[in-house]
XYZ file of C-alpha atoms in Angstrom:
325
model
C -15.168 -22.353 31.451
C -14.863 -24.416 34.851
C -11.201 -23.285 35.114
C -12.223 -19.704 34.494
C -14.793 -19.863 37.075
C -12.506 -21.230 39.592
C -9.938 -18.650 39.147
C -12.278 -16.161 39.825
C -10.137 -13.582 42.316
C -6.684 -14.656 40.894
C -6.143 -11.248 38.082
C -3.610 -13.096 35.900
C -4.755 -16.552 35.912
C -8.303 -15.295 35.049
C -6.780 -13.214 32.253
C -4.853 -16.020 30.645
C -7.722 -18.471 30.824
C -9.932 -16.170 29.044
C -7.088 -15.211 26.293
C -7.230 -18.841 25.650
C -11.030 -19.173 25.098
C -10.599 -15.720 23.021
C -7.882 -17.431 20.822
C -9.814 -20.806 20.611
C -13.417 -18.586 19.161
C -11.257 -16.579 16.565
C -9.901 -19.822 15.244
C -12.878 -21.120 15.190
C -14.082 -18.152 13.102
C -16.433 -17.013 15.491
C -14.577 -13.130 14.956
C -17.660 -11.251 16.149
C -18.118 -13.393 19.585
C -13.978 -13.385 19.965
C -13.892 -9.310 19.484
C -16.834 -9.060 21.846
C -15.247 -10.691 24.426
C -11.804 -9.361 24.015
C -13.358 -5.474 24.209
C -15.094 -6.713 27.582
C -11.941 -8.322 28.772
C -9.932 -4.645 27.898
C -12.933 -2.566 29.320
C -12.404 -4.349 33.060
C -14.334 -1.494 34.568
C -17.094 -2.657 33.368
C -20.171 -3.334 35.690
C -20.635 -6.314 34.618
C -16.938 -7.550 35.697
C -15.516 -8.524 39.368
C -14.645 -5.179 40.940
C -11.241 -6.488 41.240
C -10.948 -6.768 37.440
C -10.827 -2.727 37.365
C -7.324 -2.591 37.933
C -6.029 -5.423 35.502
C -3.022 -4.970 33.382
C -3.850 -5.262 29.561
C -4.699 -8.543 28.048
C -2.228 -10.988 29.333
C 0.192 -9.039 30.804
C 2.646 -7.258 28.646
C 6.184 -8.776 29.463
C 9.088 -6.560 30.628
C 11.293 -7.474 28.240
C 9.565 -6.776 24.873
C 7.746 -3.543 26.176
C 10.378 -1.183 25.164
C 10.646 -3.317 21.190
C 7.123 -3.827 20.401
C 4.004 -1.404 20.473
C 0.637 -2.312 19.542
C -0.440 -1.407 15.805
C -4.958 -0.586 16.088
C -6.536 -1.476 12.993
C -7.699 1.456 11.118
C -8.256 -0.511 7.620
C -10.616 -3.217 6.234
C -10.575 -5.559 3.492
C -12.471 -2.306 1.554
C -9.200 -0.391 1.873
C -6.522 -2.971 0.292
C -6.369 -4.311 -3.984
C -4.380 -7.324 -4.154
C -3.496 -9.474 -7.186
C -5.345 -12.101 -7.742
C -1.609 -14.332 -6.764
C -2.131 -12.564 -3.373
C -5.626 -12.876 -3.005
C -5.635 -16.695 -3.204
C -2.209 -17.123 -0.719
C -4.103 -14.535 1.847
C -7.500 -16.926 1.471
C -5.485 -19.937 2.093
C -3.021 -18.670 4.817
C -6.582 -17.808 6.608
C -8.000 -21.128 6.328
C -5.220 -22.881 7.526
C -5.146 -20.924 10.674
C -8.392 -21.719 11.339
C -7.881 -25.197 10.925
C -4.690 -25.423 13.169
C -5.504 -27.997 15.519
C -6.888 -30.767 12.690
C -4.052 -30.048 10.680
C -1.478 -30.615 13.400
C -3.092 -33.443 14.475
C -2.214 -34.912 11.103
C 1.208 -34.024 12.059
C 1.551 -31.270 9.377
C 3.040 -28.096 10.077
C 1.119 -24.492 9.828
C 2.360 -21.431 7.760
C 2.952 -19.218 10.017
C 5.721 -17.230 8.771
C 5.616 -14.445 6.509
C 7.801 -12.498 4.300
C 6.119 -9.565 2.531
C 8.989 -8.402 -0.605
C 7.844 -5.319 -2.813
C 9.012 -1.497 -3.354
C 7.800 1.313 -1.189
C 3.857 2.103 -1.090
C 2.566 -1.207 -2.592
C 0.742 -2.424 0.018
C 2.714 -4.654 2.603
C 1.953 -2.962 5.726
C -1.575 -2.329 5.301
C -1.922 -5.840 4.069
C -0.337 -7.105 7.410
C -3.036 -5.132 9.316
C -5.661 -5.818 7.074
C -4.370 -9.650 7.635
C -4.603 -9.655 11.080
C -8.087 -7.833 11.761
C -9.046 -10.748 9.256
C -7.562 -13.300 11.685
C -8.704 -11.291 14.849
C -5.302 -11.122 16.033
C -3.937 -8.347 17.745
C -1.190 -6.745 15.898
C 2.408 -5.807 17.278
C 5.067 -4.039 15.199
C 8.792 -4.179 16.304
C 10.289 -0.496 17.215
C 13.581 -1.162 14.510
C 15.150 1.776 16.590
C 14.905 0.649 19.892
C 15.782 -3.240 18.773
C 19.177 -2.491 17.087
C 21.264 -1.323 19.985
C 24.530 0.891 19.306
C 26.540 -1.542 22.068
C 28.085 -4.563 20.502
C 25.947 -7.480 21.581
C 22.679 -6.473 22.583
C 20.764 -6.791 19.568
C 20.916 -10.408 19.233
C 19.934 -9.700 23.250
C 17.022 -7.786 22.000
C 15.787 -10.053 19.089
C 15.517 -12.923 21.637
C 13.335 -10.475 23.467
C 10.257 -10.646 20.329
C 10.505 -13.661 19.841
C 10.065 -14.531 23.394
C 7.268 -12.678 23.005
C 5.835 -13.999 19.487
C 6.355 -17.533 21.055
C 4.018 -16.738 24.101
C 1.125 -13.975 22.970
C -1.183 -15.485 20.240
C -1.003 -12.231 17.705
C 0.972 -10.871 14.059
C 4.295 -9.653 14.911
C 5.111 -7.247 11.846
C 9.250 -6.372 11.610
C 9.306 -3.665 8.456
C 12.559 -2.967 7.270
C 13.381 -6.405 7.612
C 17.032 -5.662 5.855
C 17.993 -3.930 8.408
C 18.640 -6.979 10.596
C 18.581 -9.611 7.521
C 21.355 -7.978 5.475
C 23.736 -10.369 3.955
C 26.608 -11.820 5.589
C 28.545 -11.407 2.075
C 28.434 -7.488 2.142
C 32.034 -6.265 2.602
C 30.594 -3.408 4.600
C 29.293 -4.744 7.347
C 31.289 -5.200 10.418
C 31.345 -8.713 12.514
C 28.726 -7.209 15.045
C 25.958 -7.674 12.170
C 27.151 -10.815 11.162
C 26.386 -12.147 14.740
C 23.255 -10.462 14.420
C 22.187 -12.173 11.324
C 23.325 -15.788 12.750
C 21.258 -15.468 15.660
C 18.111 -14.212 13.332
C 18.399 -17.088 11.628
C 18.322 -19.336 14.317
C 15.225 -17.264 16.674
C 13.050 -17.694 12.959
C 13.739 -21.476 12.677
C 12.814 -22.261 16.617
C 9.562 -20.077 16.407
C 6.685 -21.951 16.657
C 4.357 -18.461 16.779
C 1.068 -19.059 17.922
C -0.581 -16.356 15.446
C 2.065 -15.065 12.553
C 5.554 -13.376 12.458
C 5.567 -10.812 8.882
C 8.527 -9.850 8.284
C 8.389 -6.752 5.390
C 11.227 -5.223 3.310
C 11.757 -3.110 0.125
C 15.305 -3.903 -0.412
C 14.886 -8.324 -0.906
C 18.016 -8.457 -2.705
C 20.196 -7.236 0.200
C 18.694 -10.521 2.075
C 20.849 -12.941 3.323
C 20.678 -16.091 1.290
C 19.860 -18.139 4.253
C 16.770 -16.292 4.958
C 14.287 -17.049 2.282
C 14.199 -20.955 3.404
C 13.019 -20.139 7.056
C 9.916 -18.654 6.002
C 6.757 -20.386 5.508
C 5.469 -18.033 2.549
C 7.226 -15.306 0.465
C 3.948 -12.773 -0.681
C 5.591 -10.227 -3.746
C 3.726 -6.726 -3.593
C 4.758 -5.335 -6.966
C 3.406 -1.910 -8.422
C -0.344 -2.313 -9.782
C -0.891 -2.760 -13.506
C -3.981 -0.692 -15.005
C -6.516 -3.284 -14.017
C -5.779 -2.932 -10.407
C -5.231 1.234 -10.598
C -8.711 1.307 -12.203
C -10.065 -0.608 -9.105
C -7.944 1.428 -6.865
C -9.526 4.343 -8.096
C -12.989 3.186 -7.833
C -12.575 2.455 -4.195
C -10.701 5.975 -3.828
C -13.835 7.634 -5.078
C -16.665 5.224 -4.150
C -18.435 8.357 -1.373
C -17.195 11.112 -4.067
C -18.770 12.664 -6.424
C -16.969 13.581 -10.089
C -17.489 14.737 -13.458
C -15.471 12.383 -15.325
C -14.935 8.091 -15.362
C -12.188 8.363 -12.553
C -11.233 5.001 -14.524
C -10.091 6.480 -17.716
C -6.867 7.772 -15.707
C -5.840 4.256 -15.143
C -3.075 4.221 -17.673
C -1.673 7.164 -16.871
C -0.520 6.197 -13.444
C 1.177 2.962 -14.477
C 4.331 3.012 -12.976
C 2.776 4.456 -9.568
C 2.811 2.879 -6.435
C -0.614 2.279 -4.368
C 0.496 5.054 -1.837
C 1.341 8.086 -5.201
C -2.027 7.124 -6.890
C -3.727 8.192 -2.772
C -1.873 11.434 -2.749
C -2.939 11.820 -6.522
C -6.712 10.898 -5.035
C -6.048 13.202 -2.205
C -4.929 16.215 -3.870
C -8.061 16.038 -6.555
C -10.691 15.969 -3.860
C -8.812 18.557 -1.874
C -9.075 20.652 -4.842
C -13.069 20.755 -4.808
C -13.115 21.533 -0.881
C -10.644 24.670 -2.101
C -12.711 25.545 -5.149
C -16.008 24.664 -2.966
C -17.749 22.326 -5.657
C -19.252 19.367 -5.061
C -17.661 17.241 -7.470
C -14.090 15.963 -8.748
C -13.413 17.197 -12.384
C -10.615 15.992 -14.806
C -8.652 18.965 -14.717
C -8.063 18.562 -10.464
C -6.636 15.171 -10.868
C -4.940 16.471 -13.893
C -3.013 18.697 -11.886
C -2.397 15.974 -8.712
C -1.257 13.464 -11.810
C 1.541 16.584 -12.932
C 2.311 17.441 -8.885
C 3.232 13.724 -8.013
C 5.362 13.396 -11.256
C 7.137 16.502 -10.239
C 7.835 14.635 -6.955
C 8.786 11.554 -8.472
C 11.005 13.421 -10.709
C 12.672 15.299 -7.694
C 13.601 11.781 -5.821
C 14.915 10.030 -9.095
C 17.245 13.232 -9.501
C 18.137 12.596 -5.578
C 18.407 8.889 -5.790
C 20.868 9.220 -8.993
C 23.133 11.739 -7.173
C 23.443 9.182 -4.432
Protein backbone atom coordinates (compact mmCIF):
# COMPACT_ATOMS: atom_id res chain seq x y z
CA UNK A 1 0.00 0.00 0.00
CA UNK A 2 2.99 2.49 0.86
CA UNK A 3 4.47 1.78 -2.62
CA UNK A 4 1.12 2.43 -4.22
CA UNK A 5 0.75 5.60 -2.46
CA UNK A 6 4.07 6.79 -3.45
CA UNK A 7 3.61 6.16 -7.03
CA UNK A 8 0.76 8.16 -7.05
CA UNK A 9 1.23 10.34 -10.58
CA UNK A 10 3.45 7.62 -12.26
CA UNK A 11 0.25 5.71 -14.70
CA UNK A 12 2.16 2.43 -15.12
CA UNK A 13 3.90 1.98 -11.95
CA UNK A 14 0.58 2.69 -10.12
CA UNK A 15 -1.10 0.14 -12.38
CA UNK A 16 1.35 -2.65 -11.76
CA UNK A 17 1.44 -2.12 -8.02
CA UNK A 18 -2.20 -2.44 -7.79
CA UNK A 19 -2.29 -5.67 -10.27
CA UNK A 20 -0.10 -7.09 -7.66
CA UNK A 21 -2.34 -6.40 -4.60
CA UNK A 22 -5.33 -7.60 -7.06
CA UNK A 23 -3.42 -10.92 -7.70
CA UNK A 24 -2.29 -11.29 -3.99
CA UNK A 25 -6.55 -10.86 -2.71
CA UNK A 26 -7.73 -13.46 -5.41
CA UNK A 27 -5.19 -15.91 -4.10
CA UNK A 28 -6.07 -15.27 -1.04
CA UNK A 29 -9.69 -16.05 -1.96
CA UNK A 30 -10.91 -12.81 -1.22
CA UNK A 31 -12.75 -12.98 -5.15
CA UNK A 32 -15.40 -10.41 -4.26
CA UNK A 33 -12.79 -7.65 -2.79
CA UNK A 34 -10.19 -8.68 -5.87
CA UNK A 35 -13.18 -8.16 -8.63
CA UNK A 36 -14.14 -4.97 -6.86
CA UNK A 37 -11.03 -3.54 -7.16
CA UNK A 38 -10.09 -4.75 -10.54
CA UNK A 39 -13.64 -3.11 -12.03
CA UNK A 40 -12.44 0.24 -10.23
CA UNK A 41 -8.98 -0.12 -11.57
CA UNK A 42 -10.71 -0.69 -15.44
CA UNK A 43 -13.36 2.11 -14.77
CA UNK A 44 -10.30 4.91 -14.29
CA UNK A 45 -12.82 7.62 -14.94
CA UNK A 46 -14.13 7.17 -12.02
CA UNK A 47 -14.53 10.15 -9.52
CA UNK A 48 -13.16 8.60 -7.07
CA UNK A 49 -9.68 8.05 -9.05
CA UNK A 50 -6.67 10.68 -9.77
CA UNK A 51 -7.86 12.63 -12.80
CA UNK A 52 -4.81 11.45 -14.45
CA UNK A 53 -5.98 7.82 -14.13
CA UNK A 54 -8.76 8.69 -16.93
CA UNK A 55 -6.56 8.07 -19.65
CA UNK A 56 -4.79 4.73 -18.47
CA UNK A 57 -4.19 1.91 -20.79
CA UNK A 58 -6.01 -1.37 -19.64
CA UNK A 59 -4.83 -3.25 -16.67
CA UNK A 60 -1.15 -3.51 -16.96
CA UNK A 61 -0.48 -2.50 -20.18
CA UNK A 62 -1.15 -4.86 -22.98
CA UNK A 63 2.33 -5.67 -24.63
CA UNK A 64 2.97 -5.04 -28.36
CA UNK A 65 3.95 -8.17 -29.15
CA UNK A 66 1.08 -10.49 -28.04
CA UNK A 67 -1.73 -7.91 -29.00
CA UNK A 68 -2.23 -9.14 -32.43
CA UNK A 69 -2.18 -13.37 -30.83
CA UNK A 70 -4.22 -13.03 -27.83
CA UNK A 71 -7.73 -11.33 -27.18
CA UNK A 72 -9.46 -11.28 -24.01
CA UNK A 73 -12.24 -14.10 -23.49
CA UNK A 74 -15.37 -12.13 -20.76
CA UNK A 75 -16.93 -14.64 -18.72
CA UNK A 76 -20.42 -15.24 -19.67
CA UNK A 77 -20.79 -18.72 -17.62
CA UNK A 78 -20.85 -19.85 -13.94
CA UNK A 79 -20.29 -22.92 -12.14
CA UNK A 80 -24.47 -23.27 -12.77
CA UNK A 81 -23.74 -23.61 -16.49
CA UNK A 82 -21.00 -26.57 -16.57
CA UNK A 83 -21.70 -30.84 -15.39
CA UNK A 84 -18.48 -32.39 -14.81
CA UNK A 85 -17.68 -35.97 -13.74
CA UNK A 86 -17.16 -36.49 -10.56
CA UNK A 87 -13.00 -37.39 -11.89
CA UNK A 88 -13.18 -33.70 -13.00
CA UNK A 89 -14.88 -32.27 -10.26
CA UNK A 90 -12.30 -33.38 -7.67
CA UNK A 91 -8.97 -32.36 -10.12
CA UNK A 92 -10.86 -28.76 -10.70
CA UNK A 93 -11.35 -28.55 -6.57
CA UNK A 94 -7.81 -29.39 -6.07
CA UNK A 95 -6.14 -27.43 -8.98
CA UNK A 96 -8.12 -24.39 -7.11
CA UNK A 97 -6.75 -24.98 -3.81
CA UNK A 98 -3.40 -25.24 -4.78
CA UNK A 99 -3.45 -21.93 -6.44
CA UNK A 100 -4.55 -20.43 -3.58
CA UNK A 101 -1.98 -21.82 -1.58
CA UNK A 102 0.96 -20.90 -3.97
CA UNK A 103 3.23 -19.11 -1.85
CA UNK A 104 3.21 -21.90 1.29
CA UNK A 105 3.57 -24.50 -1.10
CA UNK A 106 6.58 -23.02 -2.85
CA UNK A 107 8.04 -22.19 0.14
CA UNK A 108 8.22 -25.91 0.79
CA UNK A 109 10.01 -25.97 -2.41
CA UNK A 110 7.21 -27.86 -4.27
CA UNK A 111 6.15 -26.95 -7.56
CA UNK A 112 2.40 -25.66 -8.56
CA UNK A 113 0.16 -27.22 -11.34
CA UNK A 114 -0.13 -24.82 -13.47
CA UNK A 115 -0.38 -26.40 -16.72
CA UNK A 116 -3.30 -27.75 -18.32
CA UNK A 117 -4.26 -30.02 -21.03
CA UNK A 118 -8.02 -30.36 -21.61
CA UNK A 119 -8.40 -33.89 -24.22
CA UNK A 120 -12.12 -34.77 -25.25
CA UNK A 121 -14.32 -34.73 -28.63
CA UNK A 122 -16.12 -31.67 -29.83
CA UNK A 123 -18.97 -30.07 -27.48
CA UNK A 124 -18.02 -31.81 -24.17
CA UNK A 125 -17.20 -29.12 -22.25
CA UNK A 126 -13.43 -27.96 -22.43
CA UNK A 127 -13.80 -24.45 -23.29
CA UNK A 128 -16.50 -23.51 -21.09
CA UNK A 129 -14.75 -25.36 -18.36
CA UNK A 130 -11.58 -23.16 -18.97
CA UNK A 131 -13.79 -20.04 -18.49
CA UNK A 132 -15.76 -21.37 -15.90
CA UNK A 133 -12.10 -22.22 -14.32
CA UNK A 134 -10.84 -19.01 -14.46
CA UNK A 135 -13.90 -16.78 -13.19
CA UNK A 136 -13.44 -19.45 -10.29
CA UNK A 137 -9.80 -18.35 -9.89
CA UNK A 138 -10.60 -14.60 -10.69
CA UNK A 139 -8.23 -14.62 -13.40
CA UNK A 140 -8.68 -12.84 -16.43
CA UNK A 141 -8.92 -15.06 -19.36
CA UNK A 142 -6.89 -14.78 -22.75
CA UNK A 143 -7.39 -17.13 -25.71
CA UNK A 144 -4.65 -17.41 -28.45
CA UNK A 145 -5.97 -16.19 -32.11
CA UNK A 146 -4.65 -19.91 -33.83
CA UNK A 147 -4.93 -17.83 -37.15
CA UNK A 148 -2.96 -15.02 -36.51
CA UNK A 149 -0.17 -17.27 -34.43
CA UNK A 150 0.63 -19.76 -37.28
CA UNK A 151 2.22 -17.54 -39.86
CA UNK A 152 2.33 -18.71 -43.68
CA UNK A 153 6.33 -17.46 -43.77
CA UNK A 154 8.72 -20.14 -42.73
CA UNK A 155 9.93 -19.15 -39.29
CA UNK A 156 7.70 -16.89 -37.66
CA UNK A 157 5.57 -19.08 -35.77
CA UNK A 158 8.05 -20.31 -33.42
CA UNK A 159 8.60 -16.15 -33.54
CA UNK A 160 5.04 -15.85 -32.57
CA UNK A 161 4.72 -18.64 -29.88
CA UNK A 162 7.59 -16.92 -27.98
CA UNK A 163 5.33 -13.93 -28.19
CA UNK A 164 2.36 -15.80 -25.53
CA UNK A 165 4.42 -17.06 -23.64
CA UNK A 166 6.20 -13.89 -23.05
CA UNK A 167 3.09 -12.86 -22.21
CA UNK A 168 1.75 -15.90 -19.95
CA UNK A 169 5.16 -15.50 -18.10
CA UNK A 170 4.45 -11.75 -17.20
CA UNK A 171 0.36 -11.15 -16.83
CA UNK A 172 -1.05 -13.22 -13.87
CA UNK A 173 -4.24 -14.80 -15.97
CA UNK A 174 -5.50 -18.46 -18.00
CA UNK A 175 -4.04 -18.50 -21.34
CA UNK A 176 -6.47 -20.98 -23.28
CA UNK A 177 -4.74 -22.37 -26.88
CA UNK A 178 -7.87 -24.60 -28.46
CA UNK A 179 -6.91 -26.60 -31.21
CA UNK A 180 -3.88 -27.40 -29.53
CA UNK A 181 -2.95 -30.04 -32.55
CA UNK A 182 -2.57 -27.62 -34.65
CA UNK A 183 0.83 -26.58 -33.27
CA UNK A 184 1.39 -30.00 -31.18
CA UNK A 185 1.07 -32.39 -34.13
CA UNK A 186 3.53 -35.15 -34.13
CA UNK A 187 6.90 -34.98 -35.41
CA UNK A 188 6.34 -38.73 -36.79
CA UNK A 189 3.56 -37.68 -39.35
CA UNK A 190 5.02 -38.17 -42.86
CA UNK A 191 2.98 -35.18 -43.91
CA UNK A 192 4.25 -32.56 -42.30
CA UNK A 193 6.99 -30.54 -43.74
CA UNK A 194 10.32 -29.51 -41.60
CA UNK A 195 8.75 -25.96 -40.92
CA UNK A 196 6.28 -27.77 -38.32
CA UNK A 197 8.77 -29.84 -36.99
CA UNK A 198 10.69 -26.65 -35.85
CA UNK A 199 7.53 -25.49 -34.66
CA UNK A 200 6.85 -28.36 -32.45
CA UNK A 201 10.62 -28.32 -30.98
CA UNK A 202 10.35 -24.90 -29.94
CA UNK A 203 6.67 -25.67 -28.26
CA UNK A 204 8.17 -28.01 -26.39
CA UNK A 205 10.77 -26.08 -25.06
CA UNK A 206 8.45 -22.40 -24.39
CA UNK A 207 5.96 -25.16 -22.17
CA UNK A 208 8.90 -26.56 -20.11
CA UNK A 209 10.49 -22.85 -19.26
CA UNK A 210 6.96 -21.43 -18.32
CA UNK A 211 6.67 -20.69 -14.97
CA UNK A 212 2.90 -18.95 -15.62
CA UNK A 213 1.84 -16.96 -12.91
CA UNK A 214 -2.02 -18.00 -13.29
CA UNK A 215 -2.53 -21.21 -15.84
CA UNK A 216 -1.69 -22.05 -19.53
CA UNK A 217 -4.91 -24.69 -20.94
CA UNK A 218 -4.07 -26.00 -23.71
CA UNK A 219 -7.49 -27.83 -25.43
CA UNK A 220 -7.72 -30.31 -28.35
CA UNK A 221 -10.17 -32.87 -29.88
CA UNK A 222 -7.73 -34.74 -31.90
CA UNK A 223 -5.09 -36.12 -28.57
CA UNK A 224 -3.87 -38.84 -30.62
CA UNK A 225 -2.26 -36.63 -33.30
CA UNK A 226 -0.10 -35.22 -30.16
CA UNK A 227 3.37 -35.39 -30.22
CA UNK A 228 4.65 -37.95 -27.79
CA UNK A 229 6.79 -35.47 -26.08
CA UNK A 230 3.96 -33.35 -25.12
CA UNK A 231 1.94 -35.13 -22.55
CA UNK A 232 5.07 -35.03 -19.95
CA UNK A 233 5.27 -31.11 -19.97
CA UNK A 234 1.98 -30.67 -18.59
CA UNK A 235 1.12 -30.49 -15.07
CA UNK A 236 -2.48 -32.18 -15.44
CA UNK A 237 -4.19 -34.00 -18.37
CA UNK A 238 -8.35 -33.34 -17.57
CA UNK A 239 -10.40 -36.06 -20.21
CA UNK A 240 -13.88 -34.45 -21.21
CA UNK A 241 -15.61 -37.53 -22.60
CA UNK A 242 -19.39 -37.57 -23.78
CA UNK A 243 -21.87 -37.65 -20.64
CA UNK A 244 -23.38 -40.97 -19.60
CA UNK A 245 -27.26 -40.79 -18.58
CA UNK A 246 -26.55 -39.67 -15.07
CA UNK A 247 -24.90 -36.55 -16.17
CA UNK A 248 -27.56 -35.90 -19.36
CA UNK A 249 -30.32 -36.17 -16.71
CA UNK A 250 -28.53 -33.36 -14.71
CA UNK A 251 -27.80 -31.54 -17.84
CA UNK A 252 -31.27 -31.43 -18.53
CA UNK A 253 -32.40 -30.31 -15.23
CA UNK A 254 -30.17 -27.31 -15.37
CA UNK A 255 -31.38 -26.75 -19.15
CA UNK A 256 -34.89 -26.44 -17.86
CA UNK A 257 -34.51 -25.23 -14.24
CA UNK A 258 -36.62 -21.35 -15.30
CA UNK A 259 -38.90 -23.55 -17.82
CA UNK A 260 -41.87 -24.79 -17.50
CA UNK A 261 -42.92 -28.51 -19.11
CA UNK A 262 -45.40 -31.12 -19.20
CA UNK A 263 -43.31 -34.07 -18.92
CA UNK A 264 -40.01 -35.32 -16.43
CA UNK A 265 -37.44 -33.62 -18.88
CA UNK A 266 -35.33 -36.55 -17.14
CA UNK A 267 -36.97 -39.48 -18.68
CA UNK A 268 -35.16 -38.41 -22.10
CA UNK A 269 -31.87 -39.10 -20.54
CA UNK A 270 -31.23 -42.34 -22.32
CA UNK A 271 -32.13 -41.36 -25.40
CA UNK A 272 -29.39 -38.86 -25.90
CA UNK A 273 -26.55 -41.15 -24.88
CA UNK A 274 -24.11 -40.83 -27.36
CA UNK A 275 -24.67 -36.86 -27.50
CA UNK A 276 -22.28 -34.40 -26.75
CA UNK A 277 -23.05 -31.52 -24.02
CA UNK A 278 -23.32 -28.91 -26.93
CA UNK A 279 -26.29 -31.52 -29.29
CA UNK A 280 -28.29 -32.16 -26.02
CA UNK A 281 -28.38 -27.59 -25.86
CA UNK A 282 -29.54 -27.40 -29.40
CA UNK A 283 -31.96 -30.39 -28.54
CA UNK A 284 -32.95 -27.99 -25.29
CA UNK A 285 -33.02 -25.08 -27.58
CA UNK A 286 -35.14 -26.24 -30.28
CA UNK A 287 -37.95 -27.68 -27.62
CA UNK A 288 -38.37 -24.36 -25.88
CA UNK A 289 -38.26 -22.55 -29.19
CA UNK A 290 -41.08 -24.66 -30.13
CA UNK A 291 -43.50 -23.27 -27.28
CA UNK A 292 -42.49 -19.49 -28.12
CA UNK A 293 -43.71 -20.66 -31.94
CA UNK A 294 -46.77 -22.54 -30.73
CA UNK A 295 -47.22 -19.66 -27.92
CA UNK A 296 -47.70 -22.09 -24.82
CA UNK A 297 -46.29 -21.76 -21.78
CA UNK A 298 -44.83 -25.00 -21.30
CA UNK A 299 -42.34 -27.67 -22.94
CA UNK A 300 -44.27 -30.91 -23.94
CA UNK A 301 -42.75 -34.35 -24.97
CA UNK A 302 -43.63 -34.20 -28.41
CA UNK A 303 -41.29 -30.62 -28.96
CA UNK A 304 -38.24 -32.29 -27.69
CA UNK A 305 -39.37 -35.30 -29.54
CA UNK A 306 -38.97 -33.58 -32.63
CA UNK A 307 -35.43 -31.55 -31.54
CA UNK A 308 -34.25 -35.36 -30.40
CA UNK A 309 -35.23 -36.57 -34.45
CA UNK A 310 -33.74 -32.93 -35.96
CA UNK A 311 -30.25 -33.35 -34.22
CA UNK A 312 -30.07 -37.09 -35.26
CA UNK A 313 -30.78 -36.01 -38.75
CA UNK A 314 -27.73 -33.70 -38.30
CA UNK A 315 -25.63 -36.15 -36.79
CA UNK A 316 -26.53 -38.48 -39.47
CA UNK A 317 -25.64 -35.83 -42.23
CA UNK A 318 -21.88 -35.29 -40.72
CA UNK A 319 -21.20 -39.14 -40.21
CA UNK A 320 -22.22 -39.51 -44.03
CA UNK A 321 -19.67 -36.39 -44.62
CA UNK A 322 -17.00 -37.58 -42.30
CA UNK A 323 -17.07 -41.24 -44.04
CA UNK A 324 -16.76 -39.73 -47.56
CA UNK A 325 -13.68 -37.95 -46.32
Amino acid sequence: MKRLLASYGRDDEFRAIAEQIIVEEEKKNNKVLARTLRKSLENGSSSSWPRSMKSLAPLIPFPDAAKDFVERVEPTHTTKDVVLSASNTRVFISLLKEFRRTEDIQRKGLPVRSKLLFCGPPGCGKTISAEVFAAELGLPMFGVKLDQLISSYLGETASNLRKIFDFARKQPCVLFLDEFDALARSRDDSSEHNELRRVVNSLLLFIDRLRPQGFLIAATNLDHALDSAIWRRFDEVIWFDKPDEQLISRFLRMKFRNVATAFDVTTKADELVGFSYAEIERVCIQAIKSTVIEKRKDVRERDFNAAILDERRRKAGRSRLAAQS
